[in-house]
Amino acid sequence: MFDKLEKILAYDNVFLSGGAGVGKSFLTNELIKSYRKQKKLAIALGSSALSAFNIGGVTLHSFFCLGYCDDMMKLSVLDRNQKQKEKLTKLKELLKTIELIIIDEISMVSANVFEMIGFRLKNSQFNGKILVVGDFF
């Protein structure tokens, strides 16, 4: 399964789904180890502090500089702030180097937050792949 996932991620984004206890977290952690062993940059993100902690990552809001925003209108206001502009410059530079973004507990990510993430990625030069992990059961 691991080899197939790596091969698919070479060409496409992936939604990894399954019920509790089927090995999603194990597979995700092995993938992160593999990328790091190959000197590839993989970023693990969680929809909450707990999910981020469980995969050794940070929250979506923190990584994508979303602050407390829950929609695009609030994000556009936040993005006008000078300190925020500096954070976004750093984020754009980082996104150029990332080969894989892993988002855990995707079922807990609202459509608005997903839209804001898409906005951040479209406004950067991100050319990597995205693996979203979770279940809707």
Short mmCIF file of C-alpha atoms in Angstrom, two decimals:
data_model
loop_
_atom_site.label_atom_id
_atom_site.label_comp_id
_atom_site.label_asym_id
_atom_site.label_seq_id
_atom_site.Cartn_x
_atom_site.Cartn_y
_atom_site.Cartn_z
CA MET A 1 0.00 0.00 0.00
CA PHE A 2 2.80 2.41 0.92
CA ASP A 3 4.57 1.94 -2.43
CA LYS A 4 1.34 2.55 -4.33
CA LEU A 5 0.67 5.72 -2.36
CA GLU A 6 4.15 7.06 -3.15
CA LYS A 7 3.70 6.30 -6.86
CA ILE A 8 0.32 8.02 -7.01
CA LEU A 9 1.66 11.09 -5.19
CA ALA A 10 4.33 11.44 -7.85
CA TYR A 11 1.54 12.49 -10.25
CA ASP A 12 -1.63 13.34 -8.33
CA ASN A 13 -3.08 14.67 -5.11
CA VAL A 14 -4.63 11.98 -2.90
CA PHE A 15 -7.55 11.62 -0.51
CA LEU A 16 -6.70 8.79 1.91
CA SER A 17 -9.82 7.59 3.66
CA GLY A 18 -10.84 4.75 5.92
CA GLY A 19 -12.45 4.01 9.23
CA ALA A 20 -10.81 4.22 12.62
CA GLY A 21 -7.91 1.85 13.18
CA VAL A 22 -7.22 0.90 9.56
CA GLY A 23 -3.74 2.45 9.48
CA LYS A 24 -4.18 5.93 8.03
CA SER A 25 -1.96 7.53 10.67
CA PHE A 26 0.64 4.78 10.38
CA LEU A 27 0.77 5.15 6.60
CA THR A 28 0.96 8.94 6.88
CA ASN A 29 3.83 8.79 9.38
CA GLU A 30 5.73 6.31 7.20
CA LEU A 31 5.28 8.59 4.20
CA ILE A 32 6.65 11.57 6.14
CA LYS A 33 9.68 9.50 7.19
CA SER A 34 10.25 8.40 3.60
CA TYR A 35 10.12 11.94 2.24
CA ARG A 36 12.51 13.20 4.89
CA LYS A 37 14.89 10.32 4.27
CA GLN A 38 14.94 11.33 0.59
CA LYS A 39 15.62 14.97 1.63
CA LYS A 40 12.20 16.01 0.33
CA LEU A 41 10.21 18.56 2.29
CA ALA A 42 6.89 17.24 3.56
CA ILE A 43 4.74 19.35 5.87
CA ALA A 44 2.22 17.72 8.21
CA LEU A 45 -0.79 19.84 9.11
CA GLY A 46 -3.76 19.18 11.34
CA SER A 47 -7.21 20.67 11.47
CA SER A 48 -6.82 21.05 15.24
CA ALA A 49 -3.94 21.27 17.70
CA LEU A 50 -4.50 17.65 18.72
CA SER A 51 -4.48 16.27 15.18
CA ALA A 52 -1.41 18.37 14.37
CA PHE A 53 0.37 17.08 17.48
CA ASN A 54 -0.49 13.47 16.60
CA ILE A 55 1.30 13.72 13.25
CA GLY A 56 4.14 15.92 14.45
CA GLY A 57 2.92 18.98 12.61
CA VAL A 58 1.25 22.33 13.10
CA THR A 59 -2.30 23.56 12.60
CA LEU A 60 -3.65 24.64 9.23
CA HIS A 61 -4.45 28.08 10.60
CA SER A 62 -0.91 28.58 11.87
CA PHE A 63 0.87 27.31 8.77
CA PHE A 64 -1.29 29.16 6.24
CA CYS A 65 -1.37 32.39 8.31
CA LEU A 66 -5.15 32.32 8.62
CA GLY A 67 -5.33 33.89 12.06
CA TYR A 68 -8.82 33.64 13.51
CA CYS A 69 -10.45 34.07 10.11
CA ASP A 70 -13.31 31.83 9.15
CA ASP A 71 -14.06 33.25 5.70
CA MET A 72 -12.41 35.00 2.76
CA MET A 73 -13.72 38.45 3.65
CA LYS A 74 -12.07 38.38 7.08
CA LEU A 75 -8.91 36.95 5.54
CA SER A 76 -8.70 39.79 3.02
CA VAL A 77 -8.90 42.29 5.88
CA LEU A 78 -6.20 40.44 7.84
CA ASP A 79 -3.93 40.29 4.79
CA ARG A 80 -3.77 44.10 4.62
CA ASN A 81 -1.87 44.20 7.92
CA GLN A 82 1.88 44.87 7.49
CA LYS A 83 2.93 42.13 9.91
CA GLN A 84 0.67 39.69 8.06
CA LYS A 85 2.23 40.72 4.74
CA GLU A 86 5.65 39.79 6.13
CA LYS A 87 4.32 36.38 7.24
CA LEU A 88 2.81 35.80 3.80
CA THR A 89 6.10 36.61 2.08
CA LYS A 90 7.80 33.93 4.19
CA LEU A 91 4.97 31.48 3.54
CA LYS A 92 5.22 31.97 -0.23
CA GLU A 93 8.97 31.32 -0.13
CA LEU A 94 8.43 28.17 1.94
CA LEU A 95 5.67 26.88 -0.33
CA LYS A 96 8.08 26.99 -3.29
CA THR A 97 10.24 24.36 -1.57
CA ILE A 98 7.58 21.99 -0.24
CA GLU A 99 7.00 18.78 -2.15
CA LEU A 100 4.13 17.39 -0.07
CA ILE A 101 1.49 18.92 2.16
CA ILE A 102 -0.35 16.46 4.37
CA ILE A 103 -3.63 17.57 5.93
CA ASP A 104 -4.92 15.23 8.65
CA GLU A 105 -8.51 15.02 9.90
CA ILE A 106 -9.81 16.59 6.70
CA SER A 107 -13.42 15.94 7.73
CA MET A 108 -12.98 18.63 10.40
CA VAL A 109 -11.96 21.30 7.86
CA SER A 110 -14.82 23.58 6.85
CA ALA A 111 -15.46 24.56 3.25
CA ASN A 112 -14.47 28.15 4.12
CA VAL A 113 -11.11 27.09 5.56
CA PHE A 114 -10.52 24.84 2.55
CA GLU A 115 -11.26 27.83 0.30
CA MET A 116 -8.75 29.97 2.21
CA ILE A 117 -6.10 27.26 1.88
CA GLY A 118 -6.77 27.08 -1.85
CA PHE A 119 -6.40 30.85 -2.04
CA ARG A 120 -3.01 30.70 -0.30
CA LEU A 121 -1.79 27.94 -2.61
CA LYS A 122 -3.00 29.67 -5.78
CA ASN A 123 -1.24 32.87 -4.77
CA SER A 124 2.07 31.10 -4.29
CA GLN A 125 4.29 29.03 -6.50
CA PHE A 126 3.37 25.75 -4.82
CA ASN A 127 4.07 22.91 -7.23
CA GLY A 128 3.96 20.01 -4.80
CA LYS A 129 1.27 17.48 -4.04
CA ILE A 130 -1.39 17.37 -1.36
CA LEU A 131 -2.43 14.35 0.68
CA VAL A 132 -5.63 14.80 2.67
CA VAL A 133 -6.32 12.16 5.28
CA GLY A 134 -9.43 11.37 7.24
CA ASP A 135 -12.81 9.79 7.23
CA PHE A 136 -16.37 10.94 6.95
CA PHE A 137 -17.78 8.01 8.93
#
